[in-house]
């Protein structure tokens, strides 16, 4: 009787796994074929002829980066080049590298599950799909000559002029002196990080509980909070630029934010 129960337990344990071949590889192969067919049909329909070799004396308008860099080029609209081209990409790479060290949730490792890891999955969906992929789509289909915004059905008019007066946030708030403007920008940025970090702490405390925070530790929490708050700074700055034409929040002779 005991041997039968043991054999049954072993069989149940063995049945919860499937081989990579042919189950996973077959599905991946079918998806790859589908994507290849879609790309071939799309390349036939879209007007993208091969042009003459690049001419260093003639810059095309619009001058676009390859599609996989269009997200960075779109971020240059809202941030200083050092911030959009160096700081944010570096934080993205570092953030992806430290995920295994700051994630203490053992569930979902090696298999897919949504409920035990819904916050982690939703954070990735927001950061990758809603931010990164959406900026690539905007740069590909909605940016035309002069890097102006066009609807997909509008003709790209190279002579289009958009009257925009971009101002810095301290100037918009009434500060004219340089030192007062710099202090205002520093206070706004510092306040954003403090308030956002406290809000993130309260949210984690409510969603996960105090016991989880104690196991998580202060260092892991601060690293995660910094990465999360920096990620949210991108849509926040985009909103300020598109809604209020705010160019920079902190302006100094060395760097601008």
Coordinates of N, CA and C in Angstrom, one line a residue, residues 43-161:
X43 N 6.1 44.5 -45.7 CA 7.2 45.1 -46.6 C 6.7 45.2 -48.0
X44 N 5.8 44.4 -48.5 CA 5.3 44.5 -49.8 C 4.4 45.7 -50.0
X45 N 3.6 45.9 -48.9 CA 2.6 47.0 -49.0 C 3.2 48.4 -48.8
X46 N 4.1 48.5 -47.8 CA 4.6 49.8 -47.4 C 5.6 50.3 -48.5
X47 N 5.6 51.6 -48.7 CA 6.5 52.3 -49.6 C 7.9 52.6 -49.0
X48 N 8.8 51.7 -49.1 CA 10.2 51.9 -48.5 C 11.2 51.5 -49.5
X49 N 11.4 52.2 -50.6 CA 12.4 51.8 -51.6 C 13.8 52.0 -51.1
X50 N 14.7 51.3 -51.7 CA 16.2 51.5 -51.5 C 16.6 52.8 -52.2
X51 N 17.2 53.7 -51.5 CA 17.6 54.9 -52.1 C 19.1 54.9 -52.4
X52 N 19.6 56.0 -52.9 CA 21.0 56.1 -53.3 C 21.9 56.1 -52.0
X53 N 23.2 55.9 -52.2 CA 24.1 55.9 -51.0 C 24.0 57.3 -50.2
X54 N 24.3 57.2 -48.9 CA 24.1 58.4 -48.1 C 25.1 59.5 -48.6
X55 N 24.5 60.7 -48.6 CA 25.2 61.9 -49.0 C 25.6 62.7 -47.8
X56 N 26.8 62.9 -47.4 CA 27.2 63.6 -46.2 C 26.8 65.1 -46.3
X57 N 26.6 65.6 -47.5 CA 26.2 67.0 -47.7 C 24.7 67.3 -47.6
X58 N 23.9 66.2 -47.5 CA 22.5 66.4 -47.6 C 21.9 65.6 -46.4
X59 N 21.3 66.3 -45.5 CA 20.6 65.6 -44.3 C 19.1 65.4 -44.6
X60 N 18.6 64.2 -44.6 CA 17.2 64.0 -44.9 C 16.3 64.6 -43.8
X61 N 15.1 64.9 -44.1 CA 14.2 65.5 -43.2 C 12.8 64.7 -43.3
X62 N 12.5 64.0 -42.3 CA 13.1 63.8 -41.0 C 14.3 62.9 -41.0
X63 N 15.2 63.2 -40.1 CA 16.4 62.3 -40.0 C 16.2 61.4 -38.8
X64 N 15.8 60.2 -39.0 CA 15.4 59.2 -38.0 C 16.5 58.2 -37.7
X65 N 16.6 57.8 -36.5 CA 17.5 56.7 -36.1 C 16.8 55.4 -36.5
X66 N 17.5 54.3 -36.5 CA 16.9 53.0 -36.7 C 15.8 52.8 -35.7
X67 N 14.8 51.9 -36.1 CA 13.6 51.8 -35.3 C 13.9 51.5 -33.8
X68 N 14.9 50.7 -33.6 CA 15.2 50.2 -32.2 C 15.8 51.3 -31.4
X69 N 16.2 52.5 -32.0 CA 16.7 53.6 -31.3 C 15.8 54.8 -31.3
X70 N 14.6 54.6 -31.9 CA 13.7 55.7 -32.0 C 13.1 56.1 -30.6
X71 N 13.1 55.1 -29.7 CA 12.6 55.4 -28.3 C 13.6 56.4 -27.7
X72 N 14.9 56.2 -27.9 CA 15.9 57.2 -27.4 C 15.7 58.6 -28.1
X73 N 15.5 58.5 -29.4 CA 15.4 59.8 -30.1 C 14.1 60.5 -29.7
X74 N 13.1 59.8 -29.4 CA 11.8 60.5 -28.9 C 12.1 61.1 -27.5
X75 N 12.9 60.4 -26.6 CA 13.1 60.9 -25.3 C 13.9 62.2 -25.4
X76 N 14.7 62.4 -26.5 CA 15.5 63.7 -26.6 C 14.6 64.9 -26.7
X77 N 13.3 64.7 -27.1 CA 12.4 65.8 -27.2 C 12.1 66.3 -25.8
X78 N 12.1 65.5 -24.8 CA 11.6 65.8 -23.4 C 12.8 66.0 -22.4
X79 N 14.0 65.5 -22.8 CA 15.1 65.6 -21.8 C 16.3 66.2 -22.5
X80 N 17.3 66.6 -21.7 CA 18.6 67.0 -22.2 C 19.3 65.8 -22.8
X81 N 20.2 66.0 -23.8 CA 20.8 64.8 -24.4 C 21.6 63.9 -23.4
X82 N 22.2 64.5 -22.4 CA 23.0 63.6 -21.5 C 22.0 62.8 -20.7
X83 N 20.8 63.3 -20.4 CA 19.9 62.5 -19.6 C 19.2 61.5 -20.4
X84 N 18.7 61.8 -21.6 CA 18.0 60.9 -22.4 C 18.9 59.9 -23.1
X85 N 20.1 60.3 -23.4 CA 21.0 59.4 -24.2 C 22.0 58.6 -23.3
X86 N 22.2 59.0 -22.0 CA 23.2 58.4 -21.2 C 22.6 57.9 -19.9
X87 N 21.9 58.8 -19.1 CA 21.5 58.4 -17.8 C 20.3 57.4 -17.9
X88 N 19.3 57.7 -18.6 CA 18.1 56.8 -18.7 C 18.5 55.4 -19.3
X89 N 19.2 55.4 -20.4 CA 19.6 54.0 -20.9 C 20.4 53.2 -19.9
X90 N 21.3 53.9 -19.2 CA 22.2 53.2 -18.2 C 21.3 52.7 -17.1
X91 N 20.3 53.5 -16.6 CA 19.5 53.0 -15.5 C 18.6 51.9 -16.0
X92 N 18.2 51.9 -17.3 CA 17.4 50.7 -17.8 C 18.2 49.5 -17.7
X93 N 19.5 49.5 -18.2 CA 20.3 48.4 -18.2 C 20.6 47.9 -16.8
X94 N 21.0 48.9 -15.9 CA 21.3 48.5 -14.5 C 20.0 47.9 -13.8
X95 N 18.9 48.5 -14.1 CA 17.6 48.0 -13.5 C 17.4 46.6 -13.9
X96 N 17.6 46.2 -15.2 CA 17.3 44.9 -15.6 C 18.4 43.9 -15.0
X97 N 19.6 44.4 -14.8 CA 20.6 43.5 -14.2 C 20.4 43.2 -12.7
X98 N 19.8 44.2 -12.0 CA 19.6 44.0 -10.6 C 18.3 43.3 -10.2
X99 N 17.4 43.1 -11.2 CA 16.2 42.4 -10.9 C 16.3 41.1 -10.1
X100 N 17.2 40.2 -10.5 CA 17.4 39.0 -9.7 C 17.8 39.2 -8.3
X101 N 18.5 40.3 -8.0 CA 19.0 40.6 -6.6 C 18.0 41.3 -5.7
X102 N 17.0 42.0 -6.3 CA 16.1 42.7 -5.5 C 14.7 42.0 -5.5
X103 N 14.6 40.9 -6.2 CA 13.3 40.2 -6.3 C 13.4 39.0 -5.3
X104 N 12.6 39.1 -4.2 CA 12.7 38.0 -3.2 C 11.5 37.1 -3.3
X105 N 10.6 37.3 -4.3 CA 9.4 36.5 -4.4 C 9.8 35.2 -5.1
X106 N 9.8 34.0 -4.4 CA 10.2 32.7 -5.1 C 9.2 32.2 -6.1
X107 N 8.0 32.7 -6.0 CA 6.9 32.1 -6.9 C 7.1 32.7 -8.3
X108 N 6.8 31.8 -9.3 CA 6.9 32.3 -10.7 C 8.3 32.1 -11.3
X109 N 9.3 31.5 -10.6 CA 10.6 31.3 -11.1 C 10.6 30.0 -11.9
X110 N 10.8 30.1 -13.2 CA 10.8 28.9 -14.1 C 9.5 28.5 -14.6
X111 N 8.4 29.2 -14.3 CA 7.1 28.9 -14.8 C 6.3 30.2 -14.8
X112 N 5.3 30.2 -15.6 CA 4.5 31.4 -15.7 C 3.3 31.4 -14.7
X113 N 3.1 32.5 -14.0 CA 1.9 32.7 -13.2 C 1.7 34.2 -13.1
X114 N 0.5 34.6 -13.0 CA 0.2 36.0 -13.0 C -0.2 36.5 -11.6
X115 N -1.0 35.8 -10.9 CA -1.5 36.3 -9.6 C -0.4 36.5 -8.6
X116 N 0.5 35.5 -8.3 CA 1.6 35.8 -7.3 C 2.6 36.9 -7.8
X117 N 2.6 37.2 -9.1 CA 3.6 38.2 -9.5 C 2.9 39.3 -10.4
X118 N 1.7 39.6 -10.0 CA 1.0 40.6 -10.9 C 1.6 42.0 -10.8
X119 N 2.2 42.4 -9.7 CA 2.8 43.7 -9.6 C 4.1 43.8 -10.5
X120 N 4.8 42.7 -10.4 CA 6.1 42.6 -11.2 C 5.7 42.6 -12.7
X121 N 4.7 41.8 -13.1 CA 4.4 41.8 -14.5 C 3.8 43.1 -15.0
X122 N 2.9 43.7 -14.2 CA 2.3 45.0 -14.6 C 3.3 46.1 -14.7
X123 N 4.3 46.0 -13.8 CA 5.4 47.0 -13.9 C 6.2 46.9 -15.2
X124 N 6.5 45.6 -15.6 CA 7.2 45.4 -16.8 C 6.3 45.8 -18.0
X125 N 5.1 45.5 -18.0 CA 4.2 45.9 -19.1 C 4.1 47.4 -19.2
X126 N 4.1 48.1 -18.1 CA 4.0 49.6 -18.2 C 5.3 50.1 -18.7
X127 N 6.4 49.6 -18.2 CA 7.7 50.2 -18.6 C 8.1 49.8 -20.0
X128 N 7.8 48.6 -20.4 CA 8.3 48.2 -21.8 C 7.2 48.6 -22.8
X129 N 6.0 48.1 -22.7 CA 5.0 48.3 -23.7 C 4.4 49.7 -23.7
X130 N 4.0 50.2 -22.6 CA 3.4 51.6 -22.6 C 4.4 52.7 -22.7
X131 N 5.6 52.5 -22.3 CA 6.6 53.6 -22.4 C 7.5 53.4 -23.6
X132 N 8.3 52.3 -23.6 CA 9.3 52.1 -24.6 C 8.7 51.8 -26.0
X133 N 7.8 50.8 -26.1 CA 7.3 50.5 -27.4 C 6.4 51.6 -27.9
X134 N 5.7 52.3 -27.0 CA 4.8 53.4 -27.5 C 5.7 54.6 -28.1
X135 N 6.9 54.8 -27.5 CA 7.7 55.9 -28.0 C 8.3 55.5 -29.4
X136 N 8.6 54.2 -29.6 CA 9.0 53.7 -30.9 C 7.9 53.9 -31.9
X137 N 6.7 53.6 -31.5 CA 5.6 53.7 -32.5 C 5.4 55.2 -32.8
X138 N 5.5 56.1 -31.8 CA 5.3 57.5 -32.1 C 6.4 58.0 -33.0
X139 N 7.7 57.6 -32.7 CA 8.7 58.0 -33.6 C 8.7 57.5 -35.0
X140 N 8.1 56.3 -35.2 CA 8.0 55.7 -36.5 C 6.8 56.3 -37.3
X141 N 5.7 56.4 -36.7 CA 4.5 56.7 -37.5 C 3.9 58.1 -37.3
X142 N 4.3 58.8 -36.2 CA 3.7 60.0 -35.9 C 4.7 61.2 -36.0
X143 N 6.0 61.0 -36.2 CA 7.0 62.0 -36.3 C 7.4 62.2 -37.8
X144 N 7.2 63.5 -38.3 CA 7.5 63.8 -39.7 C 8.6 64.8 -39.8
X145 N 8.6 65.6 -40.9 CA 9.6 66.6 -41.1 C 9.7 67.6 -39.9
X146 N 10.9 68.0 -39.5 CA 11.1 68.9 -38.4 C 10.8 68.2 -37.1
X147 N 10.6 66.9 -37.1 CA 10.2 66.1 -35.9 C 8.9 66.6 -35.3
X148 N 8.0 67.1 -36.2 CA 6.7 67.5 -35.8 C 5.8 66.3 -35.8
X149 N 4.7 66.5 -35.0 CA 3.7 65.4 -34.9 C 2.7 65.5 -36.1
X150 N 2.5 64.3 -36.7 CA 1.5 64.2 -37.8 C 0.7 62.9 -37.5
X151 N -0.6 63.0 -37.9 CA -1.4 61.8 -37.9 C -1.0 60.9 -39.0
X152 N -1.2 59.6 -38.9 CA -0.8 58.7 -40.0 C -1.4 59.1 -41.4
X153 N -2.6 59.6 -41.4 CA -3.3 60.0 -42.6 C -3.0 61.4 -43.2
X154 N -2.2 62.1 -42.4 CA -1.8 63.5 -42.9 C -0.6 63.4 -43.8
X155 N -0.5 64.3 -44.7 CA 0.7 64.4 -45.6 C 1.8 65.1 -44.8
X156 N 3.0 64.6 -45.0 CA 4.2 65.2 -44.3 C 4.6 66.5 -45.1
X157 N 4.2 67.6 -44.5 CA 4.5 68.9 -45.0 C 5.9 69.4 -44.5
X158 N 6.9 69.4 -45.3 CA 8.2 69.9 -44.8 C 8.2 71.4 -44.4
X159 N 7.2 72.1 -44.8 CA 7.2 73.5 -44.5 C 6.2 73.8 -43.3
X160 N 5.8 72.8 -42.6 CA 4.9 73.0 -41.5 C 5.6 73.7 -40.3
X161 N 5.0 74.7 -39.8 CA 5.6 75.5 -38.7 C 4.6 75.4 -37.5

